[in-house]
Amino acid sequence: MITVNSSVASILERIICKIEIETTSDKEISRFATKRKLDDVGMSSKKNKRARYETAGVEEIHCRICYDSNQQFPIVYPCKCKGTMGAIHVKCLEHWLEESNRNSCELCGHVFQVERTPRYKAITSIIIWLCVSQHQRQLYIRNLRTDLLRCIIVTPVTIICSYICVVGADFYAMNNYNNFPPARWTTYSLLIMMALLIFSYFLWIYMAVQNHQKIWFYWWQKTSAVKITLPLQNRTSINYKSNISQV
């Protein structure tokens, strides 16, 4: 009977030990799982903080023309300007070069590789230029119309004066004034005056045409479509901090 009781007691002890071992292992497993979850949460929070920091760093980069940090258009550093002064959108740069009719940076003087494609042909552009109605170009059109009016008035006056000089010189040349020697000098004076008048007329026509040709050519180049070609090292955005450190 004692042997049976001892065997039963030993069996119970083994069962209890087994239960305790299983309980302990379950606790350790749950503790390990909880710790792992906490570690994962900590890592994810660190990643989120880092991502927010990087995003905040990127948002600090603004285009110096439009002052927009929209990442739809990449911000590049195409010239020698450092820091935030070098950050710019390619589209904004092309639009600025088109409006300013320049090929270089106004700050550092860096010359861009620019390709200009005229929107209009030469003859078509002249017609459009004469018909423009924008306020900033009214001065050019007004000067052109004024010069055309002057030309309409001066041309017949020049022709009439030249004709009078020729008739007068011919009159004094055909008649002999032996008792009046200055008549010969009058003929020469009329011819010289006619030559100076015609020379002044054509000189004024040349200067007026050259002036309006320069204004038209500047406007024609300004209306050209600008396409800028960036070097390989400038086609991608550069880290904001690296640029700040170079200032």
PDB file of C-alpha atoms in Angstrom:
ATOM      1  CA  MET A   1       0.000   0.000   0.000  1.00  0.00           C
ATOM      2  CA  ILE A   2       2.840   2.348   0.806  1.00  0.00           C
ATOM      3  CA  THR A   3       4.451   1.532  -2.513  1.00  0.00           C
ATOM      4  CA  VAL A   4       1.273   2.388  -4.389  1.00  0.00           C
ATOM      5  CA  ASN A   5       0.979   5.709  -2.562  1.00  0.00           C
ATOM      6  CA  SER A   6       4.589   6.619  -3.310  1.00  0.00           C
ATOM      7  CA  SER A   7       4.169   5.769  -6.980  1.00  0.00           C
ATOM      8  CA  VAL A   8       1.040   7.892  -7.196  1.00  0.00           C
ATOM      9  CA  ALA A   9       2.840  10.761  -5.456  1.00  0.00           C
ATOM     10  CA  SER A  10       5.773  10.534  -7.837  1.00  0.00           C
ATOM     11  CA  ILE A  11       3.426  10.551 -10.825  1.00  0.00           C
ATOM     12  CA  LEU A  12       1.667  13.633  -9.468  1.00  0.00           C
ATOM     13  CA  GLU A  13       4.991  15.360  -8.907  1.00  0.00           C
ATOM     14  CA  ARG A  14       6.075  14.630 -12.465  1.00  0.00           C
ATOM     15  CA  ILE A  15       2.764  15.959 -13.793  1.00  0.00           C
ATOM     16  CA  ILE A  16       3.084  19.099 -11.674  1.00  0.00           C
ATOM     17  CA  CYS A  17       6.685  19.623 -12.824  1.00  0.00           C
ATOM     18  CA  LYS A  18       5.658  19.188 -16.433  1.00  0.00           C
ATOM     19  CA  ILE A  19       2.841  21.700 -16.038  1.00  0.00           C
ATOM     20  CA  GLU A  20       5.211  24.188 -14.371  1.00  0.00           C
ATOM     21  CA  ILE A  21       7.741  23.746 -17.174  1.00  0.00           C
ATOM     22  CA  GLU A  22       5.109  24.291 -19.856  1.00  0.00           C
ATOM     23  CA  THR A  23       3.749  27.320 -18.013  1.00  0.00           C
ATOM     24  CA  THR A  24       7.238  28.791 -17.696  1.00  0.00           C
ATOM     25  CA  SER A  25       7.973  28.214 -21.391  1.00  0.00           C
ATOM     26  CA  ASP A  26       4.662  29.816 -22.369  1.00  0.00           C
ATOM     27  CA  LYS A  27       5.471  32.846 -20.233  1.00  0.00           C
ATOM     28  CA  GLU A  28       8.927  33.145 -21.783  1.00  0.00           C
ATOM     29  CA  ILE A  29       7.488  32.833 -25.292  1.00  0.00           C
ATOM     30  CA  SER A  30       4.852  35.480 -24.605  1.00  0.00           C
ATOM     31  CA  ARG A  31       7.463  37.721 -22.991  1.00  0.00           C
ATOM     32  CA  PHE A  32       9.757  37.303 -26.013  1.00  0.00           C
ATOM     33  CA  ALA A  33       6.884  38.032 -28.381  1.00  0.00           C
ATOM     34  CA  THR A  34       5.932  41.138 -26.407  1.00  0.00           C
ATOM     35  CA  LYS A  35       9.531  42.338 -26.415  1.00  0.00           C
ATOM     36  CA  ARG A  36       9.783  41.752 -30.138  1.00  0.00           C
ATOM     37  CA  LYS A  37       6.600  43.700 -30.739  1.00  0.00           C
ATOM     38  CA  LEU A  38       7.946  46.577 -28.667  1.00  0.00           C
ATOM     39  CA  ASP A  39      11.201  46.508 -30.613  1.00  0.00           C
ATOM     40  CA  ASP A  40       9.289  46.532 -33.883  1.00  0.00           C
ATOM     41  CA  VAL A  41       7.191  49.455 -32.700  1.00  0.00           C
ATOM     42  CA  GLY A  42      10.347  51.331 -31.676  1.00  0.00           C
ATOM     43  CA  MET A  43      12.024  50.687 -35.011  1.00  0.00           C
ATOM     44  CA  SER A  44       8.934  51.751 -36.936  1.00  0.00           C
ATOM     45  CA  SER A  45       8.673  54.946 -34.885  1.00  0.00           C
ATOM     46  CA  LYS A  46      12.334  55.692 -35.558  1.00  0.00           C
ATOM     47  CA  LYS A  47      11.803  55.094 -39.265  1.00  0.00           C
ATOM     48  CA  ASN A  48       8.758  57.352 -39.233  1.00  0.00           C
ATOM     49  CA  LYS A  49      10.703  60.070 -37.448  1.00  0.00           C
ATOM     50  CA  ARG A  50      13.544  59.732 -39.927  1.00  0.00           C
ATOM     51  CA  ALA A  51      11.125  59.832 -42.843  1.00  0.00           C
ATOM     52  CA  ARG A  52       9.428  62.913 -41.393  1.00  0.00           C
ATOM     53  CA  TYR A  53      12.818  64.532 -40.884  1.00  0.00           C
ATOM     54  CA  GLU A  54      13.898  63.777 -44.424  1.00  0.00           C
ATOM     55  CA  THR A  55      10.563  65.006 -45.746  1.00  0.00           C
ATOM     56  CA  ALA A  56      10.919  68.192 -43.727  1.00  0.00           C
ATOM     57  CA  GLY A  57      14.428  68.596 -45.127  1.00  0.00           C
ATOM     58  CA  VAL A  58      13.148  68.199 -48.659  1.00  0.00           C
ATOM     59  CA  GLU A  59      10.293  70.642 -48.083  1.00  0.00           C
ATOM     60  CA  GLU A  60      12.809  73.265 -47.063  1.00  0.00           C
ATOM     61  CA  ILE A  61      14.144  73.334 -50.631  1.00  0.00           C
ATOM     62  CA  HIS A  62      12.221  75.966 -52.587  1.00  0.00           C
ATOM     63  CA  CYS A  63      12.613  77.037 -56.183  1.00  0.00           C
ATOM     64  CA  ARG A  64      14.168  80.508 -56.215  1.00  0.00           C
ATOM     65  CA  ILE A  65      11.839  81.620 -59.025  1.00  0.00           C
ATOM     66  CA  CYS A  66       8.398  80.303 -58.049  1.00  0.00           C
ATOM     67  CA  TYR A  67       9.189  79.674 -54.324  1.00  0.00           C
ATOM     68  CA  ASP A  68       7.386  76.337 -54.557  1.00  0.00           C
ATOM     69  CA  SER A  69       8.671  73.036 -53.136  1.00  0.00           C
ATOM     70  CA  ASN A  70       6.370  70.869 -55.253  1.00  0.00           C
ATOM     71  CA  GLN A  71       8.176  67.586 -55.870  1.00  0.00           C
ATOM     72  CA  GLN A  72       6.229  66.894 -59.052  1.00  0.00           C
ATOM     73  CA  PHE A  73       8.959  68.805 -60.864  1.00  0.00           C
ATOM     74  CA  PRO A  74      12.447  67.962 -59.557  1.00  0.00           C
ATOM     75  CA  ILE A  75      14.574  70.737 -58.137  1.00  0.00           C
ATOM     76  CA  VAL A  76      18.038  70.873 -59.684  1.00  0.00           C
ATOM     77  CA  TYR A  77      21.191  72.916 -59.195  1.00  0.00           C
ATOM     78  CA  PRO A  78      22.183  73.837 -62.772  1.00  0.00           C
ATOM     79  CA  CYS A  79      24.612  76.688 -62.077  1.00  0.00           C
ATOM     80  CA  LYS A  80      27.394  77.635 -59.656  1.00  0.00           C
ATOM     81  CA  CYS A  81      25.087  79.228 -57.077  1.00  0.00           C
ATOM     82  CA  LYS A  82      25.336  77.571 -53.655  1.00  0.00           C
ATOM     83  CA  GLY A  83      22.698  76.676 -51.101  1.00  0.00           C
ATOM     84  CA  THR A  84      19.087  77.645 -51.583  1.00  0.00           C
ATOM     85  CA  MET A  85      20.035  80.192 -54.262  1.00  0.00           C
ATOM     86  CA  GLY A  86      20.968  77.332 -56.588  1.00  0.00           C
ATOM     87  CA  ALA A  87      17.701  75.383 -56.209  1.00  0.00           C
ATOM     88  CA  ILE A  88      15.438  75.807 -59.212  1.00  0.00           C
ATOM     89  CA  HIS A  89      12.869  73.986 -61.340  1.00  0.00           C
ATOM     90  CA  VAL A  90      13.900  73.237 -64.919  1.00  0.00           C
ATOM     91  CA  LYS A  91      10.564  74.537 -66.235  1.00  0.00           C
ATOM     92  CA  CYS A  92      10.914  77.758 -64.239  1.00  0.00           C
ATOM     93  CA  LEU A  93      14.472  78.235 -65.499  1.00  0.00           C
ATOM     94  CA  GLU A  94      13.419  77.727 -69.120  1.00  0.00           C
ATOM     95  CA  HIS A  95      10.531  80.182 -68.705  1.00  0.00           C
ATOM     96  CA  TRP A  96      12.821  82.761 -67.089  1.00  0.00           C
ATOM     97  CA  LEU A  97      15.434  82.427 -69.842  1.00  0.00           C
ATOM     98  CA  GLU A  98      12.663  82.831 -72.400  1.00  0.00           C
ATOM     99  CA  GLU A  99      11.242  85.998 -70.816  1.00  0.00           C
ATOM    100  CA  SER A 100      14.599  87.602 -70.040  1.00  0.00           C
ATOM    101  CA  ASN A 101      16.151  86.556 -73.380  1.00  0.00           C
ATOM    102  CA  ARG A 102      19.323  85.438 -71.598  1.00  0.00           C
ATOM    103  CA  ASN A 103      21.565  82.380 -71.748  1.00  0.00           C
ATOM    104  CA  SER A 104      23.328  82.769 -68.404  1.00  0.00           C
ATOM    105  CA  CYS A 105      22.600  83.014 -64.670  1.00  0.00           C
ATOM    106  CA  GLU A 106      22.123  86.594 -63.479  1.00  0.00           C
ATOM    107  CA  LEU A 107      23.899  85.844 -60.175  1.00  0.00           C
ATOM    108  CA  CYS A 108      26.938  83.667 -60.910  1.00  0.00           C
ATOM    109  CA  GLY A 109      27.168  84.247 -64.663  1.00  0.00           C
ATOM    110  CA  HIS A 110      27.113  80.529 -65.504  1.00  0.00           C
ATOM    111  CA  VAL A 111      26.289  80.000 -69.200  1.00  0.00           C
ATOM    112  CA  PHE A 112      23.610  77.369 -69.824  1.00  0.00           C
ATOM    113  CA  GLN A 113      23.408  75.062 -72.818  1.00  0.00           C
ATOM    114  CA  VAL A 114      20.280  76.559 -74.363  1.00  0.00           C
ATOM    115  CA  GLU A 115      18.478  75.634 -77.555  1.00  0.00           C
ATOM    116  CA  ARG A 116      16.061  78.265 -78.876  1.00  0.00           C
ATOM    117  CA  THR A 117      13.352  77.352 -81.371  1.00  0.00           C
ATOM    118  CA  PRO A 118      11.466  80.321 -82.907  1.00  0.00           C
ATOM    119  CA  ARG A 119       7.696  79.979 -82.642  1.00  0.00           C
ATOM    120  CA  TYR A 120       7.124  81.989 -85.832  1.00  0.00           C
ATOM    121  CA  LYS A 121       8.866  82.357 -89.152  1.00  0.00           C
ATOM    122  CA  ALA A 122      10.544  85.671 -89.942  1.00  0.00           C
ATOM    123  CA  ILE A 123       7.816  87.169 -92.153  1.00  0.00           C
ATOM    124  CA  THR A 124       5.021  85.848 -89.924  1.00  0.00           C
ATOM    125  CA  SER A 125       6.736  87.245 -86.845  1.00  0.00           C
ATOM    126  CA  ILE A 126       6.938  90.723 -88.427  1.00  0.00           C
ATOM    127  CA  ILE A 127       3.183  90.712 -89.079  1.00  0.00           C
ATOM    128  CA  ILE A 128       2.450  89.507 -85.537  1.00  0.00           C
ATOM    129  CA  TRP A 129       4.882  92.056 -84.098  1.00  0.00           C
ATOM    130  CA  LEU A 130       3.083  94.862 -85.913  1.00  0.00           C
ATOM    131  CA  CYS A 131      -0.277  93.651 -84.599  1.00  0.00           C
ATOM    132  CA  VAL A 132       0.650  93.030 -80.971  1.00  0.00           C
ATOM    133  CA  SER A 133      -1.482  94.896 -78.465  1.00  0.00           C
ATOM    134  CA  GLN A 134       0.274  94.156 -75.182  1.00  0.00           C
ATOM    135  CA  HIS A 135       0.879  97.185 -73.007  1.00  0.00           C
ATOM    136  CA  GLN A 136       4.637  96.694 -72.708  1.00  0.00           C
ATOM    137  CA  ARG A 137       5.040  96.696 -76.519  1.00  0.00           C
ATOM    138  CA  GLN A 138       2.799  99.679 -77.301  1.00  0.00           C
ATOM    139  CA  LEU A 139       5.807 102.003 -77.096  1.00  0.00           C
ATOM    140  CA  TYR A 140       7.556 100.095 -79.888  1.00  0.00           C
ATOM    141  CA  ILE A 141       4.470 100.146 -82.118  1.00  0.00           C
ATOM    142  CA  ARG A 142       3.887 103.832 -81.420  1.00  0.00           C
ATOM    143  CA  ASN A 143       7.469 104.673 -82.412  1.00  0.00           C
ATOM    144  CA  LEU A 144       7.096 102.645 -85.596  1.00  0.00           C
ATOM    145  CA  ARG A 145       3.883 104.417 -86.561  1.00  0.00           C
ATOM    146  CA  THR A 146       5.466 107.779 -85.790  1.00  0.00           C
ATOM    147  CA  ASP A 147       8.447 106.994 -88.012  1.00  0.00           C
ATOM    148  CA  LEU A 148       6.113 105.875 -90.805  1.00  0.00           C
ATOM    149  CA  LEU A 149       4.234 109.174 -90.541  1.00  0.00           C
ATOM    150  CA  ARG A 150       7.505 111.112 -90.628  1.00  0.00           C
ATOM    151  CA  CYS A 151       8.629 109.129 -93.655  1.00  0.00           C
ATOM    152  CA  ILE A 152       5.369 109.917 -95.473  1.00  0.00           C
ATOM    153  CA  ILE A 153       5.893 113.635 -94.789  1.00  0.00           C
ATOM    154  CA  VAL A 154       9.663 113.867 -95.336  1.00  0.00           C
ATOM    155  CA  THR A 155       9.833 111.827 -98.557  1.00  0.00           C
ATOM    156  CA  PRO A 156       7.792 114.199-100.782  1.00  0.00           C
ATOM    157  CA  VAL A 157       9.487 117.213 -99.181  1.00  0.00           C
ATOM    158  CA  THR A 158      12.898 115.751-100.042  1.00  0.00           C
ATOM    159  CA  ILE A 159      11.825 115.029-103.613  1.00  0.00           C
ATOM    160  CA  ILE A 160      10.423 118.550-104.111  1.00  0.00           C
ATOM    161  CA  CYS A 161      13.500 120.242-102.626  1.00  0.00           C
ATOM    162  CA  SER A 162      15.825 118.113-104.743  1.00  0.00           C
ATOM    163  CA  TYR A 163      13.843 118.973-107.863  1.00  0.00           C
ATOM    164  CA  ILE A 164      14.024 122.703-107.065  1.00  0.00           C
ATOM    165  CA  CYS A 165      17.785 122.474-106.526  1.00  0.00           C
ATOM    166  CA  VAL A 166      18.262 120.665-109.852  1.00  0.00           C
ATOM    167  CA  VAL A 167      16.120 123.201-111.736  1.00  0.00           C
ATOM    168  CA  GLY A 168      17.931 126.137-110.128  1.00  0.00           C
ATOM    169  CA  ALA A 169      21.363 124.686-110.827  1.00  0.00           C
ATOM    170  CA  ASP A 170      20.395 123.996-114.434  1.00  0.00           C
ATOM    171  CA  PHE A 171      19.041 127.529-114.833  1.00  0.00           C
ATOM    172  CA  TYR A 172      22.261 129.159-113.616  1.00  0.00           C
ATOM    173  CA  ALA A 173      24.358 126.750-115.683  1.00  0.00           C
ATOM    174  CA  MET A 174      22.499 127.367-118.967  1.00  0.00           C
ATOM    175  CA  ASN A 175      22.624 131.184-118.729  1.00  0.00           C
ATOM    176  CA  ASN A 176      25.887 133.074-118.861  1.00  0.00           C
ATOM    177  CA  TYR A 177      26.218 135.735-116.226  1.00  0.00           C
ATOM    178  CA  ASN A 178      29.528 137.322-117.196  1.00  0.00           C
ATOM    179  CA  ASN A 179      28.793 140.416-115.178  1.00  0.00           C
ATOM    180  CA  PHE A 180      27.725 138.330-112.138  1.00  0.00           C
ATOM    181  CA  PRO A 181      30.462 135.774-111.185  1.00  0.00           C
ATOM    182  CA  PRO A 182      28.705 134.500-107.998  1.00  0.00           C
ATOM    183  CA  ALA A 183      26.066 132.840-110.214  1.00  0.00           C
ATOM    184  CA  ARG A 184      28.492 129.991-110.921  1.00  0.00           C
ATOM    185  CA  TRP A 185      28.962 129.428-107.197  1.00  0.00           C
ATOM    186  CA  THR A 186      25.184 129.435-106.792  1.00  0.00           C
ATOM    187  CA  THR A 187      24.998 126.438-109.128  1.00  0.00           C
ATOM    188  CA  TYR A 188      27.593 124.549-107.097  1.00  0.00           C
ATOM    189  CA  SER A 189      25.868 125.484-103.838  1.00  0.00           C
ATOM    190  CA  LEU A 190      22.519 124.155-105.041  1.00  0.00           C
ATOM    191  CA  LEU A 191      24.068 120.853-106.117  1.00  0.00           C
ATOM    192  CA  ILE A 192      25.887 120.464-102.783  1.00  0.00           C
ATOM    193  CA  MET A 193      22.719 121.294-100.860  1.00  0.00           C
ATOM    194  CA  MET A 194      20.768 118.714-102.868  1.00  0.00           C
ATOM    195  CA  ALA A 195      23.428 116.053-102.186  1.00  0.00           C
ATOM    196  CA  LEU A 196      23.400 116.789 -98.440  1.00  0.00           C
ATOM    197  CA  LEU A 197      19.607 116.685 -98.370  1.00  0.00           C
ATOM    198  CA  ILE A 198      19.431 113.304-100.103  1.00  0.00           C
ATOM    199  CA  PHE A 199      22.267 111.915 -97.942  1.00  0.00           C
ATOM    200  CA  SER A 200      20.522 113.048 -94.726  1.00  0.00           C
ATOM    201  CA  TYR A 201      17.248 111.518 -95.884  1.00  0.00           C
ATOM    202  CA  PHE A 202      18.719 108.100 -96.603  1.00  0.00           C
ATOM    203  CA  LEU A 203      20.819 108.206 -93.408  1.00  0.00           C
ATOM    204  CA  TRP A 204      17.681 108.810 -91.332  1.00  0.00           C
ATOM    205  CA  ILE A 205      15.860 105.993 -93.174  1.00  0.00           C
ATOM    206  CA  TYR A 206      18.768 103.602 -92.470  1.00  0.00           C
ATOM    207  CA  MET A 207      18.967 104.463 -88.750  1.00  0.00           C
ATOM    208  CA  ALA A 208      15.187 104.143 -88.293  1.00  0.00           C
ATOM    209  CA  VAL A 209      15.072 100.765 -90.057  1.00  0.00           C
ATOM    210  CA  GLN A 210      18.059  99.499 -88.071  1.00  0.00           C
ATOM    211  CA  ASN A 211      16.480 100.595 -84.781  1.00  0.00           C
ATOM    212  CA  HIS A 212      13.174  98.861 -85.487  1.00  0.00           C
ATOM    213  CA  GLN A 213      14.995  95.803 -86.814  1.00  0.00           C
ATOM    214  CA  LYS A 214      16.802  95.441 -83.471  1.00  0.00           C
ATOM    215  CA  ILE A 215      13.541  95.818 -81.533  1.00  0.00           C
ATOM    216  CA  TRP A 216      11.799  93.251 -83.728  1.00  0.00           C
ATOM    217  CA  PHE A 217      14.691  90.782 -83.519  1.00  0.00           C
ATOM    218  CA  TYR A 218      14.772  91.072 -79.718  1.00  0.00           C
ATOM    219  CA  TRP A 219      11.028  90.392 -79.564  1.00  0.00           C
ATOM    220  CA  TRP A 220      11.372  87.471 -82.005  1.00  0.00           C
ATOM    221  CA  GLN A 221      14.107  85.881 -79.899  1.00  0.00           C
ATOM    222  CA  LYS A 222      12.104  86.496 -76.731  1.00  0.00           C
ATOM    223  CA  THR A 223       9.123  84.595 -78.111  1.00  0.00           C
ATOM    224  CA  SER A 224      11.277  81.561 -78.942  1.00  0.00           C
ATOM    225  CA  ALA A 225      10.743  78.271 -77.114  1.00  0.00           C
ATOM    226  CA  VAL A 226      13.705  77.595 -74.811  1.00  0.00           C
ATOM    227  CA  LYS A 227      15.001  74.096 -74.087  1.00  0.00           C
ATOM    228  CA  ILE A 228      17.877  73.773 -71.642  1.00  0.00           C
ATOM    229  CA  THR A 229      20.280  70.817 -71.649  1.00  0.00           C
ATOM    230  CA  LEU A 230      21.740  70.024 -68.229  1.00  0.00           C
ATOM    231  CA  PRO A 231      24.946  68.039 -67.588  1.00  0.00           C
ATOM    232  CA  LEU A 232      24.552  64.545 -66.121  1.00  0.00           C
ATOM    233  CA  GLN A 233      25.661  65.596 -62.633  1.00  0.00           C
ATOM    234  CA  ASN A 234      22.982  68.307 -62.521  1.00  0.00           C
ATOM    235  CA  ARG A 235      20.001  66.310 -63.739  1.00  0.00           C
ATOM    236  CA  THR A 236      19.126  64.955 -60.295  1.00  0.00           C
ATOM    237  CA  SER A 237      18.385  66.849 -57.118  1.00  0.00           C
ATOM    238  CA  ILE A 238      21.326  67.318 -54.787  1.00  0.00           C
ATOM    239  CA  ASN A 239      20.973  66.825 -51.043  1.00  0.00           C
ATOM    240  CA  TYR A 240      19.925  70.013 -49.333  1.00  0.00           C
ATOM    241  CA  LYS A 241      22.366  69.698 -46.421  1.00  0.00           C
ATOM    242  CA  SER A 242      25.363  69.148 -48.681  1.00  0.00           C
ATOM    243  CA  ASN A 243      24.575  72.385 -50.475  1.00  0.00           C
ATOM    244  CA  ILE A 244      24.075  74.292 -47.243  1.00  0.00           C
ATOM    245  CA  SER A 245      27.450  73.089 -45.988  1.00  0.00           C
ATOM    246  CA  GLN A 246      29.136  74.459 -49.106  1.00  0.00           C
ATOM    247  CA  VAL A 247      27.917  77.995 -48.494  1.00  0.00           C
TER     248      VAL A 247
END
